[in-house]
PDB file of C-alpha atoms in Angstrom:
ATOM      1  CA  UNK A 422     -67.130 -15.377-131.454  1.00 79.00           C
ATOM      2  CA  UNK A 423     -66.692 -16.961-128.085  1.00 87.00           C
ATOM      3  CA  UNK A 424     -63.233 -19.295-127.929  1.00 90.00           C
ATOM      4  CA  UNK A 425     -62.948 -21.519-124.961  1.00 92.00           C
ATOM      5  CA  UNK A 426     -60.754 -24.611-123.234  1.00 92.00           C
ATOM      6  CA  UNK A 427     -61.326 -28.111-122.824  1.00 94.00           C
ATOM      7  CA  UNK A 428     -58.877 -30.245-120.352  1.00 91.00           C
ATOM      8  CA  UNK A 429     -59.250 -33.516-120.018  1.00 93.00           C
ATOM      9  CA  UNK A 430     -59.312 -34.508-116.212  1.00 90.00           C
ATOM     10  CA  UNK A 431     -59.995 -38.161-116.511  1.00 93.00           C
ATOM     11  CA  UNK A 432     -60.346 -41.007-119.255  1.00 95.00           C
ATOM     12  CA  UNK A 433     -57.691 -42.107-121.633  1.00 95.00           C
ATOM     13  CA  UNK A 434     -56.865 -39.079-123.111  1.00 95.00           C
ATOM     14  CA  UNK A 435     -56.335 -37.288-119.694  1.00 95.00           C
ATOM     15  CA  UNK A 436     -53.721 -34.424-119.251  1.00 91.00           C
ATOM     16  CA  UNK A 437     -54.989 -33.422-122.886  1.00 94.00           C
ATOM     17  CA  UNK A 438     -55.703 -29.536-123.161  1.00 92.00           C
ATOM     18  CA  UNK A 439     -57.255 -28.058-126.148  1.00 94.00           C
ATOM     19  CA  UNK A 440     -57.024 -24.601-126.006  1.00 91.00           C
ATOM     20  CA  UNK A 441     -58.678 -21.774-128.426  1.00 90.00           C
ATOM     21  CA  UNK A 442     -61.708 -23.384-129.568  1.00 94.00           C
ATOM     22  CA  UNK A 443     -64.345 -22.205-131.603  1.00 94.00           C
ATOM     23  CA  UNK A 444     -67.970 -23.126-131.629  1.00 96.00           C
ATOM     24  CA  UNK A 445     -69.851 -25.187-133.607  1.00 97.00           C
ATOM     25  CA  UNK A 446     -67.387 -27.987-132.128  1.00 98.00           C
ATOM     26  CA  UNK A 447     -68.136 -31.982-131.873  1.00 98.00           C
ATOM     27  CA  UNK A 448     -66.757 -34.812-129.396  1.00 98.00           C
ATOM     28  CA  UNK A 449     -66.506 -38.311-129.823  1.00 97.00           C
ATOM     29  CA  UNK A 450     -65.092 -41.634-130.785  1.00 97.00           C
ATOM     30  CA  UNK A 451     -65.258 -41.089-134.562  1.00 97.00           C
ATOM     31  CA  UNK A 452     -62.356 -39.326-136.446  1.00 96.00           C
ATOM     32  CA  UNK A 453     -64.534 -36.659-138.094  1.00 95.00           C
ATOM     33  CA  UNK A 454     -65.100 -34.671-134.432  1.00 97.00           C
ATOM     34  CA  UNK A 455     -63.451 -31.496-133.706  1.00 97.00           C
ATOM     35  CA  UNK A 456     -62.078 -33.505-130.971  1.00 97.00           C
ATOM     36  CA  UNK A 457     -61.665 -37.282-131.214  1.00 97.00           C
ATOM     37  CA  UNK A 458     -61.750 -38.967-127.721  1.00 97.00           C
ATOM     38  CA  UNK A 459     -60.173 -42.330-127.019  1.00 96.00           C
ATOM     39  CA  UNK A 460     -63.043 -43.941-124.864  1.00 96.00           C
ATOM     40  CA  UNK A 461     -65.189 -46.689-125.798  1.00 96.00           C
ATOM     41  CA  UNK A 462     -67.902 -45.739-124.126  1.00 96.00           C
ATOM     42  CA  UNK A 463     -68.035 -42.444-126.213  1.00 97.00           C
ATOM     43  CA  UNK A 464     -69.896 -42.509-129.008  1.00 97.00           C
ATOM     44  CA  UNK A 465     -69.128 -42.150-132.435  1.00 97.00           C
ATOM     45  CA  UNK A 466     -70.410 -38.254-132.182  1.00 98.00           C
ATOM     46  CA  UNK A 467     -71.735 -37.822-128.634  1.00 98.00           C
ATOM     47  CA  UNK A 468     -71.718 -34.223-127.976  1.00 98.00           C
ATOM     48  CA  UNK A 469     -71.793 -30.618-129.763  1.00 98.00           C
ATOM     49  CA  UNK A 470     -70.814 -27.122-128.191  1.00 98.00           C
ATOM     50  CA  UNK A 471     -71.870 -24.247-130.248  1.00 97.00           C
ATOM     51  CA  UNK A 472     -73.203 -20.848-129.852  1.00 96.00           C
ATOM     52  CA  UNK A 473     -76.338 -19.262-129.401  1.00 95.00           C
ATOM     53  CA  UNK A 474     -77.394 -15.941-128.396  1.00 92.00           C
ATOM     54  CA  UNK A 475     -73.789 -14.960-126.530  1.00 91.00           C
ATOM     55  CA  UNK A 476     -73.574 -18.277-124.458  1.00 95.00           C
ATOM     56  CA  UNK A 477     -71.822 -21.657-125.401  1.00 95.00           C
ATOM     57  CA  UNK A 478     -74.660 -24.604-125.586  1.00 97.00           C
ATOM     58  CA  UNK A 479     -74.227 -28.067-125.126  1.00 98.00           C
ATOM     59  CA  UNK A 480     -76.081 -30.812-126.453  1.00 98.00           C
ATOM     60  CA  UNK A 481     -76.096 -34.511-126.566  1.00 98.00           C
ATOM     61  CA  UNK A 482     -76.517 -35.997-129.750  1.00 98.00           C
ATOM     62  CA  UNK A 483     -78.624 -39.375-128.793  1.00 96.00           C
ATOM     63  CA  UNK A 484     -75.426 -40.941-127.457  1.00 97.00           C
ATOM     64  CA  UNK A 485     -75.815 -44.182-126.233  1.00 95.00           C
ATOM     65  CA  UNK A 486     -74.346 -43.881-122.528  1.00 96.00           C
ATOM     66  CA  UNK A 487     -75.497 -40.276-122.056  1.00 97.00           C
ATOM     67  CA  UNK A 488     -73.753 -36.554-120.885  1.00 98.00           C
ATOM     68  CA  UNK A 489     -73.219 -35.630-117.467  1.00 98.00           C
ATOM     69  CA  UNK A 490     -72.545 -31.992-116.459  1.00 97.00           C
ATOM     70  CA  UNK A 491     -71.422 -31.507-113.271  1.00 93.00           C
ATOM     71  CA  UNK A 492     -73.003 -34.867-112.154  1.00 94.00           C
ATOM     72  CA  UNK A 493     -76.305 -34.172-113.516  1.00 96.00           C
ATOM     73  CA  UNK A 494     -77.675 -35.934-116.849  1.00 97.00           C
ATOM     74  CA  UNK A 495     -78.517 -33.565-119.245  1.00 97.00           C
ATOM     75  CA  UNK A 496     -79.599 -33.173-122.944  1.00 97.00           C
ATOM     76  CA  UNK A 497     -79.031 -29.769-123.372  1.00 97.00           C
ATOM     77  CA  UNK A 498     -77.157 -27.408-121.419  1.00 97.00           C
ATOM     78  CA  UNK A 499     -76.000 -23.603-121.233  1.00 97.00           C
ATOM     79  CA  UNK A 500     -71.796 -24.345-120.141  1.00 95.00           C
ATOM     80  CA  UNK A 501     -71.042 -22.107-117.418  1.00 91.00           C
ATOM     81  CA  UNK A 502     -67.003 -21.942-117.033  1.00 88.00           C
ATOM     82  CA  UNK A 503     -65.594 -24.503-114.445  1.00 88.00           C
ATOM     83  CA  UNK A 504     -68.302 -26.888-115.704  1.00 93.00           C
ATOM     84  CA  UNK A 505     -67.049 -30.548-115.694  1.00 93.00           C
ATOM     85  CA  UNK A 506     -68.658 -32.831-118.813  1.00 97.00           C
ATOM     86  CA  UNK A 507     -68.510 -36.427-118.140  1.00 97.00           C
ATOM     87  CA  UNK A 508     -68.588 -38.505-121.213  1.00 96.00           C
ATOM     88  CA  UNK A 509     -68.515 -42.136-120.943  1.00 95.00           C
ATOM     89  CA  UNK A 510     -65.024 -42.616-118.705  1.00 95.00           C
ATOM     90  CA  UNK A 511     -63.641 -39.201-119.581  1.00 97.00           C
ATOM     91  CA  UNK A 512     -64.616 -36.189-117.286  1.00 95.00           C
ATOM     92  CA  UNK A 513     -63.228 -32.779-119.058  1.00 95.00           C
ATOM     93  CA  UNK A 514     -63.383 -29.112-117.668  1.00 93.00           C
ATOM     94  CA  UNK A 515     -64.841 -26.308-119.834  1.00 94.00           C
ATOM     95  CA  UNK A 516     -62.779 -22.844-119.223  1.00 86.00           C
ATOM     96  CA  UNK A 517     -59.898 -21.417-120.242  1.00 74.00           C
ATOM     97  CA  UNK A 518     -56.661 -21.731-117.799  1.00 73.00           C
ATOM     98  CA  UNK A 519     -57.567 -18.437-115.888  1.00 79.00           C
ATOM     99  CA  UNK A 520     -61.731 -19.018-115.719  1.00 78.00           C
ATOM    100  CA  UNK A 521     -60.688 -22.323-114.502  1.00 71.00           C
ATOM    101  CA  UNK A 522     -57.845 -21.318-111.858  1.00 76.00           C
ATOM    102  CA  UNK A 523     -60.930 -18.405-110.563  1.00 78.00           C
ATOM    103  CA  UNK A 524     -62.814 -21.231-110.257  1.00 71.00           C
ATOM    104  CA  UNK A 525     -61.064 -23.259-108.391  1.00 72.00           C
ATOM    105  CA  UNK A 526     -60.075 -20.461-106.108  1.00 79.00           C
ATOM    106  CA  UNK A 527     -63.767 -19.355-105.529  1.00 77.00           C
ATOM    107  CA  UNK A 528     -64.332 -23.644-104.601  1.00 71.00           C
ATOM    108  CA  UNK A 529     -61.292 -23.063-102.127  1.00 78.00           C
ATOM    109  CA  UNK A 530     -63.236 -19.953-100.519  1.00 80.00           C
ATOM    110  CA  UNK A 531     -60.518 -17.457-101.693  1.00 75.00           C
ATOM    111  CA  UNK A 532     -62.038 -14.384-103.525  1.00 65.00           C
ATOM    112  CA  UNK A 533     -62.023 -14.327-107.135  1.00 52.00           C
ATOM    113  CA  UNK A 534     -63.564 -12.679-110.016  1.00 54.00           C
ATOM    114  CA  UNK A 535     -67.664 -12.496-111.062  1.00 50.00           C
ATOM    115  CA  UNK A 536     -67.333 -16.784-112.124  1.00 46.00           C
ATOM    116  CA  UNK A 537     -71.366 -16.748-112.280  1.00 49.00           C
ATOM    117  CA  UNK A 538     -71.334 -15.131-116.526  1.00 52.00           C
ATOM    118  CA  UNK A 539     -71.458 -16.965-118.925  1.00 56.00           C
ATOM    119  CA  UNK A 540     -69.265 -17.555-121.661  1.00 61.00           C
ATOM    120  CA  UNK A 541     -69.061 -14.240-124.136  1.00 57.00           C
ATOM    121  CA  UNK A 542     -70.378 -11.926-120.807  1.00 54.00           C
ATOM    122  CA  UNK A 543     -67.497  -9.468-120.344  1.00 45.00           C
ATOM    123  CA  UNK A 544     -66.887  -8.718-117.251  1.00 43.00           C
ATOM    124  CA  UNK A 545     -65.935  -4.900-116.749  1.00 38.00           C
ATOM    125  CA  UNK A 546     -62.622  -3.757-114.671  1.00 37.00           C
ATOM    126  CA  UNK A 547     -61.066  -7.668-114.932  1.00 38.00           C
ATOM    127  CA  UNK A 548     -57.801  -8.819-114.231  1.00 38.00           C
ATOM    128  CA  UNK A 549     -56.362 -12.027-115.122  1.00 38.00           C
ATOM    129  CA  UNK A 550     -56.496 -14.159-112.564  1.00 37.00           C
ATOM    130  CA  UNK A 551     -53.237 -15.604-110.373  1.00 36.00           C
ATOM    131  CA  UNK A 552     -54.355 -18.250-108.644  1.00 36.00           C
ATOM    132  CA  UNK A 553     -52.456 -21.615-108.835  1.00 41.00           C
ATOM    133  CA  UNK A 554     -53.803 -23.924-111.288  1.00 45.00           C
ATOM    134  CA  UNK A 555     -55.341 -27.644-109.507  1.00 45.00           C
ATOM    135  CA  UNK A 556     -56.083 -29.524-112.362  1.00 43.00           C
ATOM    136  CA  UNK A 557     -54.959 -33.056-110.400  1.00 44.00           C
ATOM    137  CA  UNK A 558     -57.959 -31.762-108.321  1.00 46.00           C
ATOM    138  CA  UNK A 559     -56.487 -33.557-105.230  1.00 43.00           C
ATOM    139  CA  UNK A 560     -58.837 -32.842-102.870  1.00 39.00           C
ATOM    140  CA  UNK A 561     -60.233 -36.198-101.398  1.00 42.00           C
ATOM    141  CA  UNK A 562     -59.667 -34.432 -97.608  1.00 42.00           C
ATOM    142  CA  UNK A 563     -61.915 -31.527 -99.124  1.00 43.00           C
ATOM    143  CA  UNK A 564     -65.666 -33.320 -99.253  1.00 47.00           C
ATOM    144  CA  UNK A 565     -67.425 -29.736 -99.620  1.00 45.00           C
ATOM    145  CA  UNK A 566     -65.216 -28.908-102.566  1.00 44.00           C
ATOM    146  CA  UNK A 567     -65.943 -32.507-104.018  1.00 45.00           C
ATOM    147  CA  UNK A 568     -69.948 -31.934-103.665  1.00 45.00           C
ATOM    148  CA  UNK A 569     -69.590 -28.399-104.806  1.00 44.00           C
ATOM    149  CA  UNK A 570     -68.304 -29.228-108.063  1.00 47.00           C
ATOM    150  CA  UNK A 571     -70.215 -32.599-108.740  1.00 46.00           C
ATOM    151  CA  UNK A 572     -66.603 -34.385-109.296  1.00 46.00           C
ATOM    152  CA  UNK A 573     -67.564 -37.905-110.498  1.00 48.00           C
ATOM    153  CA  UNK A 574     -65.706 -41.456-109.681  1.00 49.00           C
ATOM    154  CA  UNK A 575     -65.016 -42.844-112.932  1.00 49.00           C
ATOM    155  CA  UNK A 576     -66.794 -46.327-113.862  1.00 51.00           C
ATOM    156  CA  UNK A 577     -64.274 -48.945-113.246  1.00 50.00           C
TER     157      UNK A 577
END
């Protein structure tokens, strides 16, 4: 079983980590979701992550203001780590601390591990990864970096 990471970069629940989660899991407004976001523009059950076939899928579930990964509107979608999820005004990052920190490193141009697997592809030979963690992702100087990774502006 594949466990991953979900921080919370942006919304009202931001500086939120969940850590150790197992798929089939559920976002949205409504208590009954694995993880219950405080956003009003979430819907009651907007999203699912579960398994299928060794990678983590995600799929919106006919919410009302749509699912953004990495900028791009998308129904369904195979979650790569260092993938950013924008959900009504919450943006989250799917990864565990060190996929996320190599991913952020690779952004930077520093070398890092294989980032391209997918989630439950083992990667022979790893380390853990050192690199700093950026989750304030303060890198408005940094315009490649921004376009690399999609980063959205809220909705105000």
């Amino acid at each position: 079983m594949i466990r991953f990471s979900l921080r919370v970069l942006d919304g009202a629940d931001r500086g939120r980590v969940y850590d150790d989660l197992a798929p089939p899991i559920t976002l949205g407004r409504e208590e009954g979701n694995t993880i219950q976001l405080n956003d009003e523009r979430v819907s009651r059950y907007h999203v699912k992550i579960q398994e299928d076939h060794d990678k983590l899928v995600l799929t919106d579930l006919e919410s009302t203001n749509g699912t953004k990964v990495n900028g791009e509107d998308v129904q369904l979608r195979i979650l790569r780590y260092g993938d950013m999820i924008a959900l009504g005004r919450s943006v989250l990052l799917f990864g565990n601390r060190d996929q996320i920190a190599s991913r952020l490193a690779e952004l930077r141009g520093e070398p890092a591990g294989d980032l391209t697997r997918h989630p439950g592809e083992s990667k022979v030979g790893s380390s853990r990864s050192s690199a700093p963690l950026d989750f304030e992702l303060s890198w408005s100087h940094r315009e490649d970096i921004q376009s690399t990774m999609h980063i959205l502006e809220p909705p105000q």
